[in-house]
CSV table of C-alpha atoms in Angstrom, one decimal:
chain,number,residue,atom,x,y,z
A,1,MET,CA,68.0,37.2,-145.6
A,2,ALA,CA,64.5,38.7,-147.3
A,3,TYR,CA,65.1,41.9,-148.2
A,4,PHE,CA,62.2,44.2,-146.9
A,5,ASP,CA,62.9,47.9,-147.4
A,6,ALA,CA,62.4,48.5,-151.3
A,7,ALA,CA,61.5,51.6,-150.8
A,8,SER,CA,65.0,53.1,-149.4
A,9,ALA,CA,66.6,51.3,-152.4
A,10,ALA,CA,65.5,48.6,-154.2
A,11,PRO,CA,68.2,45.9,-154.8
A,12,LEU,CA,70.4,46.2,-158.4
A,13,HIS,CA,68.1,44.9,-161.2
A,14,PRO,CA,70.0,42.2,-163.2
A,15,VAL,CA,69.0,44.4,-166.5
A,16,ALA,CA,71.0,47.4,-164.7
A,17,ARG,CA,74.1,45.0,-164.2
A,18,GLN,CA,74.5,44.0,-167.8
A,19,ALA,CA,73.2,47.2,-168.9
A,20,LEU,CA,76.3,48.8,-166.4
A,21,LEU,CA,78.9,46.3,-167.5
A,22,ALA,CA,77.9,46.7,-171.6
A,23,SER,CA,78.7,50.3,-171.3
A,24,LEU,CA,81.7,50.8,-169.3
A,25,ASP,CA,83.7,50.5,-172.2
A,26,ASP,CA,82.3,52.7,-174.4
A,27,GLY,CA,80.3,55.1,-172.1
A,28,TRP,CA,84.2,56.5,-170.1
A,29,ALA,CA,84.4,59.6,-172.1
A,30,ASP,CA,83.7,63.0,-172.4
A,31,PRO,CA,80.3,63.2,-174.6
A,32,ALA,CA,81.2,67.0,-175.3
A,33,ARG,CA,83.8,66.2,-177.0
A,34,LEU,CA,84.0,65.6,-181.5
A,35,HIS,CA,86.3,62.6,-181.2
A,36,ARG,CA,85.4,58.8,-181.2
A,37,GLU,CA,84.8,58.2,-178.3
A,38,GLY,CA,83.7,61.0,-176.8
A,39,ARG,CA,80.7,60.6,-179.9
A,40,LYS,CA,80.2,56.9,-178.4
A,41,ALA,CA,79.9,58.5,-175.0
A,42,ARG,CA,77.3,61.1,-176.2
A,43,MET,CA,75.2,58.6,-178.4
A,44,LEU,CA,74.7,56.6,-175.4
A,45,LEU,CA,73.9,59.1,-173.1
A,46,ASP,CA,71.4,60.8,-175.7
A,47,ALA,CA,69.6,57.2,-176.1
A,48,ALA,CA,69.2,57.0,-172.0
A,49,ARG,CA,67.9,60.3,-172.1
A,50,GLU,CA,65.5,59.6,-175.2
A,51,ALA,CA,64.3,56.6,-173.1
A,52,ALA,CA,63.9,58.2,-169.8
A,53,ALA,CA,61.6,60.7,-171.6
A,54,GLU,CA,59.7,57.9,-173.2
A,55,ALA,CA,59.2,56.6,-169.3
A,56,VAL,CA,58.1,59.7,-167.7
A,57,GLY,CA,56.3,60.6,-170.5
A,58,CYS,CA,57.7,64.2,-171.5
A,59,ARG,CA,60.4,65.8,-174.6
A,60,ALA,CA,63.9,64.7,-174.0
A,61,ASP,CA,65.2,67.9,-174.0
A,62,GLU,CA,63.3,68.1,-170.7
A,63,VAL,CA,64.9,65.6,-168.9
A,64,VAL,CA,68.2,66.6,-166.7
A,65,PHE,CA,70.5,64.2,-164.9
A,66,THR,CA,72.1,64.8,-161.5
A,67,SER,CA,74.4,62.7,-159.0
A,68,SER,CA,71.3,61.7,-156.9
A,69,GLY,CA,67.4,62.1,-155.9
A,70,THR,CA,67.9,64.0,-153.5
A,71,ARG,CA,70.2,66.5,-155.7
A,72,ALA,CA,67.0,66.6,-158.4
A,73,VAL,CA,65.1,67.8,-155.9
A,74,HIS,CA,67.2,70.6,-154.5
A,75,THR,CA,67.8,71.3,-158.1
A,76,GLY,CA,64.4,71.9,-158.5
A,77,VAL,CA,63.2,74.0,-156.1
A,78,ALA,CA,65.9,76.4,-155.7
A,79,GLY,CA,65.8,76.9,-159.9
A,80,ALA,CA,62.1,76.7,-160.1
A,81,LEU,CA,61.7,79.2,-156.9
A,82,ALA,CA,64.9,81.6,-158.6
A,83,GLY,CA,62.8,81.3,-161.9
A,84,ARG,CA,59.7,83.0,-160.7
A,85,ARG,CA,61.1,85.2,-158.2
A,86,ARG,CA,59.5,88.7,-159.9
A,87,VAL,CA,55.9,86.5,-159.0
A,88,GLY,CA,56.7,86.5,-155.2
A,89,ARG,CA,58.6,84.1,-152.5
A,90,HIS,CA,55.8,81.5,-151.6
A,91,LEU,CA,56.6,78.1,-151.4
A,92,ILE,CA,53.4,75.4,-151.3
A,93,VAL,CA,54.5,71.6,-149.5
A,94,SER,CA,52.5,69.0,-148.1
A,95,ALA,CA,53.4,68.2,-144.8
A,96,VAL,CA,54.8,64.5,-145.1
A,97,GLU,CA,57.0,65.4,-148.4
A,98,HIS,CA,60.6,63.7,-148.2
A,99,SER,CA,63.4,65.2,-146.0
A,100,SER,CA,64.8,66.4,-148.9
A,101,VAL,CA,61.7,68.5,-150.0
A,102,LEU,CA,61.4,69.9,-146.3
A,103,HIS,CA,64.7,70.7,-146.4
A,104,SER,CA,64.6,72.7,-149.4
A,105,ALA,CA,61.6,74.9,-148.1
A,106,GLU,CA,63.4,75.2,-144.7
A,107,ALA,CA,66.3,77.3,-146.5
A,108,PHE,CA,64.0,78.9,-148.7
A,109,GLU,CA,62.2,80.1,-145.3
A,110,ALA,CA,65.9,81.3,-143.6
A,111,GLU,CA,66.6,82.7,-147.1
A,112,GLY,CA,63.2,85.5,-146.6
A,113,GLY,CA,61.1,83.2,-148.4
A,114,SER,CA,57.3,82.0,-146.6
A,115,VAL,CA,55.9,78.6,-146.9
A,116,THR,CA,52.7,77.2,-146.7
A,117,ARG,CA,53.0,73.4,-145.4
A,118,VAL,CA,49.4,71.8,-146.4
A,119,THR,CA,48.1,69.3,-143.8
A,120,VAL,CA,47.5,65.5,-144.5
A,121,GLY,CA,44.5,63.5,-143.1
A,122,ARG,CA,44.7,59.9,-140.7
A,123,ALA,CA,45.3,58.2,-144.1
A,124,GLY,CA,48.5,60.7,-145.3
A,125,ALA,CA,46.7,61.7,-148.4
A,126,VAL,CA,46.1,65.6,-148.7
A,127,ASP,CA,43.0,67.0,-150.0
A,128,PRO,CA,43.2,69.2,-153.0
A,129,SER,CA,41.0,71.6,-151.7
A,130,GLY,CA,44.3,72.3,-149.2
A,131,TYR,CA,46.2,73.1,-152.3
A,132,ALA,CA,43.8,75.3,-153.7
A,133,ALA,CA,42.8,77.6,-150.1
A,134,ALA,CA,47.2,78.0,-150.2
A,135,LEU,CA,47.6,79.2,-153.8
A,136,ARG,CA,48.3,83.3,-153.2
A,137,PRO,CA,49.2,85.6,-155.9
A,138,ASP,CA,52.5,85.5,-155.0
A,139,THR,CA,53.2,81.8,-154.8
A,140,ALA,CA,56.2,81.3,-156.7
A,141,LEU,CA,55.7,76.4,-156.6
A,142,ALA,CA,54.0,74.4,-155.2
A,143,CYS,CA,55.5,70.6,-154.4
A,144,LEU,CA,53.6,67.2,-153.7
A,145,GLN,CA,54.9,63.6,-153.5
A,146,SER,CA,53.1,61.0,-155.9
A,147,ALA,CA,53.7,58.7,-153.5
A,148,ASN,CA,54.2,58.3,-149.8
A,149,HIS,CA,57.5,56.9,-148.8
A,150,GLU,CA,56.9,55.7,-145.3
A,151,VAL,CA,53.2,54.3,-145.6
A,152,GLY,CA,52.8,54.1,-149.5
A,153,THR,CA,49.7,56.3,-149.9
A,154,VAL,CA,49.4,57.6,-153.1
A,155,GLN,CA,48.7,61.3,-153.6
A,156,PRO,CA,45.9,63.0,-155.6
A,157,VAL,CA,48.5,64.6,-158.0
A,158,ALA,CA,46.7,65.4,-161.0
A,159,GLU,CA,43.8,67.5,-159.2
A,160,VAL,CA,46.3,69.4,-157.6
A,161,ALA,CA,48.3,70.2,-160.6
A,162,GLY,CA,44.6,71.5,-162.1
A,163,ALA,CA,44.2,73.9,-159.4
A,164,CYS,CA,48.2,75.3,-159.8
A,165,ARG,CA,48.2,75.1,-163.3
A,166,ALA,CA,44.4,76.8,-163.4
A,167,ALA,CA,46.5,79.3,-160.9
A,168,GLY,CA,49.5,79.6,-163.0
A,169,VAL,CA,51.8,78.2,-160.7
A,170,PRO,CA,54.4,75.4,-161.2
A,171,LEU,CA,53.8,72.0,-159.3
A,172,LEU,CA,56.8,69.9,-158.5
A,173,VAL,CA,56.1,66.1,-158.2
A,174,ASP,CA,58.6,63.9,-156.3
A,175,ALA,CA,57.9,61.0,-158.2
A,176,ALA,CA,60.8,58.6,-156.6
A,177,GLN,CA,58.8,55.7,-155.2
A,178,SER,CA,56.3,55.6,-158.1
A,179,LEU,CA,57.8,56.4,-161.2
A,180,GLY,CA,58.8,52.3,-161.2
A,181,TRP,CA,55.1,51.4,-161.5
A,182,GLY,CA,53.9,54.1,-164.1
A,183,PRO,CA,54.0,57.5,-165.3
A,184,VAL,CA,52.7,60.3,-163.5
A,185,GLU,CA,49.3,61.5,-164.3
A,186,GLY,CA,48.5,65.1,-164.7
A,187,ASP,CA,49.7,68.3,-165.9
A,188,TRP,CA,53.0,68.6,-163.5
A,189,SER,CA,55.2,71.1,-164.3
A,190,LEU,CA,58.7,69.1,-162.9
A,191,LEU,CA,59.3,66.1,-161.4
A,192,THR,CA,62.3,64.4,-159.8
A,193,ALA,CA,63.4,61.0,-159.4
A,194,GLY,CA,66.4,58.8,-157.7
A,195,ALA,CA,67.3,55.2,-159.9
A,196,GLN,CA,68.1,53.1,-156.2
A,197,LYS,CA,63.8,53.2,-155.8
A,198,TRP,CA,63.3,51.1,-159.0
A,199,GLY,CA,66.4,49.3,-159.3
A,200,GLY,CA,69.1,51.4,-161.0
A,201,PRO,CA,72.2,52.0,-159.0
A,202,GLY,CA,72.7,54.6,-156.2
A,203,GLY,CA,74.1,58.4,-157.0
A,204,VAL,CA,71.4,59.0,-160.7
A,205,GLY,CA,68.8,61.6,-160.2
A,206,LEU,CA,66.5,62.3,-163.0
A,207,LEU,CA,64.9,66.0,-163.2
A,208,VAL,CA,62.4,66.9,-165.4
A,209,VAL,CA,61.8,70.3,-166.2
A,210,ARG,CA,58.8,71.4,-168.5
A,211,LYS,CA,59.2,73.8,-171.3
A,212,GLY,CA,57.7,77.1,-170.4
A,213,VAL,CA,58.7,76.7,-166.9
A,214,ARG,CA,60.6,79.7,-165.7
A,215,PHE,CA,63.7,78.4,-164.3
A,216,ALA,CA,66.8,79.7,-163.2
A,217,ALA,CA,69.4,77.1,-162.1
A,218,GLN,CA,71.3,77.9,-159.0
A,219,GLY,CA,75.3,78.2,-158.0
A,220,PRO,CA,78.4,77.8,-160.4
A,221,VAL,CA,76.9,76.3,-164.1
A,222,ASP,CA,78.9,75.1,-167.1
A,223,GLU,CA,77.5,73.6,-170.5
A,224,ARG,CA,76.9,70.4,-169.5
A,225,GLU,CA,72.7,69.0,-169.0
A,226,SER,CA,71.3,72.7,-170.1
A,227,GLY,CA,73.3,73.6,-167.7
A,228,ARG,CA,71.2,72.7,-164.6
A,229,ALA,CA,74.0,69.3,-163.9
A,230,PRO,CA,77.5,71.0,-163.8
A,231,GLY,CA,80.1,68.7,-163.8
A,232,PHE,CA,80.8,65.1,-165.8
A,233,VAL,CA,77.9,62.6,-165.7
A,234,ASN,CA,78.1,59.2,-165.1
A,235,ILE,CA,77.4,57.6,-168.3
A,236,PRO,CA,77.7,53.5,-167.6
A,237,ALA,CA,75.4,54.4,-164.4
A,238,ILE,CA,72.6,56.7,-166.0
A,239,VAL,CA,72.3,53.8,-169.1
A,240,ALA,CA,71.8,51.0,-165.9
A,241,ALA,CA,69.2,53.6,-164.5
A,242,VAL,CA,67.5,54.0,-167.2
A,243,ALA,CA,67.6,50.2,-168.6
A,244,SER,CA,66.4,49.2,-165.1
A,245,LEU,CA,63.6,51.6,-165.2
A,246,ARG,CA,62.4,50.0,-168.3
A,247,ALA,CA,62.8,47.0,-167.3
A,248,VAL,CA,60.5,47.4,-164.0
A,249,ARG,CA,58.1,49.0,-166.2
A,250,ALA,CA,57.3,45.8,-168.6
A,251,GLU,CA,57.0,44.0,-165.6
A,252,ALA,CA,55.0,46.5,-163.4
A,253,ALA,CA,51.3,45.4,-164.4
A,254,GLN,CA,51.9,42.1,-163.4
A,255,GLU,CA,53.8,42.4,-160.8
A,256,ALA,CA,51.8,45.3,-159.0
A,257,VAL,CA,48.8,43.1,-158.9
A,258,ARG,CA,51.2,39.9,-157.0
A,259,LEU,CA,52.3,42.7,-154.5
A,260,ARG,CA,49.2,43.9,-153.9
A,261,GLU,CA,48.2,40.8,-152.8
A,262,LEU,CA,50.8,40.5,-150.2
A,263,THR,CA,50.9,43.5,-148.7
A,264,ALA,CA,47.2,43.0,-148.4
A,265,ARG,CA,47.7,40.2,-146.7
A,266,ILE,CA,50.3,41.4,-144.4
A,267,ARG,CA,47.4,44.3,-143.6
A,268,ALA,CA,45.0,42.1,-142.6
A,269,ARG,CA,46.5,39.4,-140.8
A,270,VAL,CA,49.2,41.3,-138.1
A,271,PRO,CA,46.3,42.5,-136.2
A,272,GLU,CA,45.0,39.2,-136.1
A,273,LEU,CA,48.3,38.0,-134.7
A,274,VAL,CA,50.0,40.7,-133.2
A,275,ALA,CA,47.4,42.6,-129.7
A,276,ASP,CA,47.6,46.2,-129.8
A,277,VAL,CA,48.8,47.3,-133.4
A,278,GLU,CA,47.4,50.1,-136.0
A,279,VAL,CA,48.3,49.6,-139.5
A,280,VAL,CA,48.6,53.0,-141.6
A,281,GLY,CA,48.6,54.5,-144.6
A,282,ASP,CA,45.1,54.4,-147.1
A,283,ALA,CA,44.3,50.5,-147.3
A,284,GLU,CA,43.5,51.4,-150.7
A,285,ARG,CA,44.8,54.0,-152.7
A,286,ARG,CA,48.5,53.0,-152.1
A,287,LEU,CA,51.2,51.9,-153.8
A,288,PRO,CA,51.7,47.8,-154.3
A,289,GLY,CA,54.4,47.5,-152.5
A,290,ILE,CA,54.4,49.0,-148.9
A,291,VAL,CA,52.6,48.4,-145.5
A,292,THR,CA,53.7,49.9,-142.5
A,293,PHE,CA,52.2,49.4,-139.3
A,294,SER,CA,53.1,50.4,-135.4
A,295,CYS,CA,52.9,48.6,-132.1
A,296,LEU,CA,52.3,49.5,-128.1
A,297,TYR,CA,54.3,49.2,-125.9
A,298,VAL,CA,57.1,48.1,-128.6
A,299,ASP,CA,60.8,49.8,-128.7
A,300,GLY,CA,61.5,50.5,-132.3
A,301,GLU,CA,65.1,49.5,-132.9
A,302,ALA,CA,64.9,46.9,-130.8
A,303,LEU,CA,61.9,45.1,-133.0
A,304,LEU,CA,64.1,45.6,-136.0
A,305,HIS,CA,67.3,44.3,-134.1
A,306,GLU,CA,65.1,41.0,-133.7
A,307,LEU,CA,63.9,41.1,-136.9
A,308,ASP,CA,67.2,41.4,-138.5
A,309,ARG,CA,68.6,38.8,-136.0
A,310,ALA,CA,65.2,36.5,-137.7
A,311,GLY,CA,66.2,37.0,-141.1
A,312,PHE,CA,64.4,40.4,-141.9
A,313,SER,CA,65.4,43.8,-142.9
A,314,VAL,CA,62.8,46.3,-142.4
A,315,SER,CA,62.9,50.0,-141.7
A,316,SER,CA,61.4,52.4,-139.1
A,317,GLY,CA,59.8,55.6,-138.6
A,318,SER,CA,59.7,55.0,-134.9
A,319,SER,CA,61.5,57.9,-132.7
A,320,CYS,CA,63.0,54.8,-130.8
A,321,THR,CA,65.8,54.0,-133.3
A,322,SER,CA,69.2,55.5,-132.9
A,323,SER,CA,69.0,58.1,-135.4
A,324,THR,CA,66.2,60.2,-134.3
A,325,LEU,CA,64.7,61.1,-130.8
A,326,THR,CA,61.4,62.3,-132.7
A,327,PRO,CA,58.8,60.3,-134.4
A,328,SER,CA,59.0,60.2,-138.1
A,329,HIS,CA,57.4,63.6,-139.6
A,330,VAL,CA,55.4,61.5,-141.9
A,331,LEU,CA,53.8,59.6,-138.5
A,332,LYS,CA,53.3,63.1,-136.8
A,333,ALA,CA,51.6,64.8,-139.4
A,334,MET,CA,49.1,61.9,-139.5
A,335,GLY,CA,48.5,61.7,-136.1
A,336,VAL,CA,49.1,58.1,-135.8
A,337,LEU,CA,50.8,56.0,-133.2
A,338,SER,CA,54.5,56.1,-134.0
A,339,GLU,CA,56.5,53.9,-131.1
A,340,GLY,CA,57.1,50.7,-132.3
A,341,ASN,CA,57.1,51.9,-135.9
A,342,VAL,CA,57.5,49.1,-138.9
A,343,ARG,CA,57.9,49.7,-142.5
A,344,VAL,CA,57.9,46.4,-144.9
A,345,SER,CA,58.4,47.4,-148.9
A,346,LEU,CA,58.4,44.4,-151.0
A,347,PRO,CA,60.8,44.2,-153.9
A,348,PRO,CA,60.1,43.2,-157.4
A,349,GLY,CA,60.2,39.1,-157.1
A,350,THR,CA,59.6,39.0,-153.3
A,351,ALA,CA,58.8,35.5,-152.6
A,352,GLU,CA,54.8,34.4,-150.9
A,353,ALA,CA,56.9,32.1,-148.7
A,354,ASP,CA,59.3,35.0,-147.4
A,355,VAL,CA,55.9,36.9,-146.6
A,356,GLU,CA,54.1,34.1,-144.8
A,357,ARG,CA,57.5,33.3,-142.4
A,358,PHE,CA,58.0,36.9,-141.8
A,359,LEU,CA,54.4,36.4,-140.1
A,360,GLU,CA,55.2,33.9,-138.6
A,361,VAL,CA,58.5,35.2,-136.8
A,362,LEU,CA,56.8,38.6,-136.3
A,363,PRO,CA,54.3,37.7,-133.0
A,364,GLY,CA,57.5,36.2,-131.7
A,365,ALA,CA,59.6,39.2,-131.6
A,366,VAL,CA,57.0,42.0,-130.8
A,367,ALA,CA,56.2,39.8,-127.7
A,368,GLY,CA,60.2,39.1,-126.7
A,369,VAL,CA,60.5,43.0,-127.2
A,370,ARG,CA,57.6,43.5,-125.2
A,371,GLU,CA,58.6,41.4,-122.3
A,372,LYS,CA,62.3,42.9,-122.1
A,373,LEU,CA,60.3,46.3,-121.9
A,374,GLY,CA,58.0,45.2,-119.0
A,375,ALA,CA,54.8,45.8,-120.7
A,376,PRO,CA,51.7,45.5,-118.9
A,377,VAL,CA,49.7,42.7,-118.2
A,378,PRO,CA,45.7,43.2,-117.1
A,379,VAL,CA,44.9,44.4,-113.2
A,380,THR,CA,41.2,44.0,-112.4
A,381,GLN,CA,41.1,46.1,-109.2
A,382,GLY,CA,39.8,49.1,-108.4
A,383,GLY,CA,41.7,52.1,-106.9
A,384,PRO,CA,41.9,56.0,-106.5
A,385,GLN,CA,39.8,58.2,-108.4
A,386,GLU,CA,42.8,60.2,-110.2
A,387,LEU,CA,46.5,58.4,-110.7
A,388,LEU,CA,50.0,60.6,-111.8
A,389,VAL,CA,52.5,58.8,-113.5
A,390,ASP,CA,55.8,60.3,-113.8
A,391,SER,CA,57.5,59.5,-117.2
A,392,LEU,CA,60.2,62.5,-117.1
A,393,GLY,CA,63.0,61.9,-118.5
A,394,LYS,CA,61.6,58.5,-120.0
A,395,ARG,CA,61.6,57.9,-123.8
A,396,CYS,CA,59.1,55.8,-125.6
A,397,PRO,CA,57.6,53.8,-125.8
A,398,ILE,CA,58.2,53.7,-122.2
A,399,PRO,CA,55.6,56.9,-121.3
A,400,VAL,CA,52.6,54.8,-122.9
A,401,ILE,CA,53.8,51.4,-121.0
A,402,GLU,CA,53.8,53.0,-117.7
A,403,LEU,CA,50.1,54.3,-119.0
A,404,ALA,CA,48.8,50.7,-119.2
A,405,LYS,CA,50.5,49.4,-116.2
A,406,VAL,CA,48.5,51.4,-114.0
A,407,PHE,CA,45.3,52.5,-116.0
A,408,ALA,CA,43.0,49.4,-114.7
A,409,GLN,CA,43.9,50.9,-111.4
A,410,VAL,CA,41.6,53.7,-111.9
A,411,PRO,CA,37.8,53.5,-111.9
A,412,VAL,CA,35.4,54.1,-115.0
A,413,GLY,CA,35.5,58.1,-115.1
A,414,GLY,CA,38.9,58.0,-112.7
A,415,THR,CA,41.9,59.9,-114.8
A,416,VAL,CA,45.7,59.4,-115.3
A,417,ARG,CA,47.9,61.9,-116.1
A,418,VAL,CA,51.0,61.4,-117.5
A,419,LEU,CA,54.2,63.5,-117.0
A,420,SER,CA,56.4,63.0,-120.2
A,421,ASP,CA,59.0,65.2,-122.2
A,422,ASP,CA,59.0,63.0,-124.6
A,423,GLU,CA,57.8,64.3,-128.4
A,424,ALA,CA,56.4,61.0,-129.4
A,425,ALA,CA,54.1,61.1,-125.9
A,426,ARG,CA,51.9,63.6,-127.9
A,427,LEU,CA,51.1,61.2,-130.5
A,428,ASP,CA,51.3,58.5,-129.1
A,429,ILE,CA,48.9,58.4,-125.6
A,430,PRO,CA,45.8,59.7,-127.7
A,431,ALA,CA,46.4,57.0,-129.9
A,432,TRP,CA,46.8,54.3,-127.4
A,433,CYS,CA,43.5,55.8,-126.0
A,434,GLU,CA,41.6,55.1,-130.0
A,435,MET,CA,42.9,52.1,-129.5
A,436,ARG,CA,41.9,51.1,-126.5
A,437,GLY,CA,38.6,52.6,-126.5
A,438,GLN,CA,39.6,55.4,-123.9
A,439,GLU,CA,38.9,59.0,-123.6
A,440,TYR,CA,41.5,61.2,-124.2
A,441,VAL,CA,41.1,64.4,-122.4
A,442,GLY,CA,43.7,66.6,-123.9
A,443,GLU,CA,47.4,67.6,-122.6
A,444,GLU,CA,48.1,70.4,-119.8
A,445,PRO,CA,51.3,72.5,-119.0
A,446,ALA,CA,53.7,70.9,-116.0
A,447,GLU,CA,56.3,72.4,-114.3
A,448,ARG,CA,58.2,70.1,-116.3
A,449,GLY,CA,57.4,68.7,-119.5
A,450,THR,CA,53.3,68.3,-120.5
A,451,ALA,CA,50.9,66.6,-118.5
A,452,TYR,CA,48.7,64.0,-120.9
A,453,VAL,CA,45.2,63.4,-119.3
A,454,VAL,CA,43.2,60.1,-120.1
A,455,ARG,CA,40.0,59.6,-118.5
A,456,ARG,CA,38.8,55.4,-118.4
A,457,ALA,CA,36.0,55.1,-120.5
A,458,GLY,CA,35.3,51.5,-119.5
């Protein structure tokens, strides 16, 4: 089985496994106690904190270990907002942040705060000027990921951090996807990450709060982790997490070159092997191991099952999955095709032969799903000037398939109106038009759902 879902959780690094087993005997005691066992545990925890600080590029007393990357985000956002409550109740995030950041923003709004969501371009990156324009006298905090978890696009953190610093606003960086590849550049104020992203054990998060940043921990606190992460820490897991971070960093420069070549190969060859595919995300400013593409006329869940049966573990941001009926918020914010979305995220050590086998298997998997869904075949005859396609109650990718089936029946200049109540159609029909060189006229209100109007350009 080829595991191509490292952006969700990387396989446990061998160094992490060794460190975990080695620290079980000495890291079980309470590090706050003064007896011999407690001192042993404290030494392990202090050494891990020093090593983590070195990897991040900060002071050891700025590092806090939490129970997960998500908990680090929630703690960091809430604490920074509370610490700067006197400044104001305004938060800035990008539209493509990880759900943990967006959920924190929603909770802040529910409590009466205001949130500005900075838009992104079609490649998934923010424009630093968007953050600069969003800054206000009452802005308490800004958040920006270092790189996107779904499409791999690297964000201009240093430029945004500079704009925030000039305005006196702290910037929290979600570095979960990038920290294994190197430290985050720029004058940021807070940083979060989760160990499972770089091959550490799950259940270990990292929160860094720079000295001088106003921070007020929320909820009950105790004497542990500077009062910012209450409860008994899992020292063996923390030791393993930091050991694996150091190990992947030592391999990062060489492995990045190799994985970039493999993902570039996927980006180039998938559109050659499979018709009607859109490769998304920035082609240059991107993480080494992530490549994402979307396929017209494909049910995302069905395609993932086909690839799983063929021996490949991948993930999807398509609305055609069992976990959601709406497109990924990242793909939606980018305005790109969402149906049949596949994210390939290669872990370090991925074999070139596995990538080649994936490229051999993919065309047949896509063709099989399209055949089952009754995807369109070319039609040449002329027809009426306008057609109406009723796709109400049908989910992605059916509305686009129904459009494609009848589109060739209208003459050049004719229109097709697609009635749909599926949110994905708002993204996928315009994307279909762009991919096929047809004119997307726009959407119109309908008695039920929405009418999406497409004009045949040729």
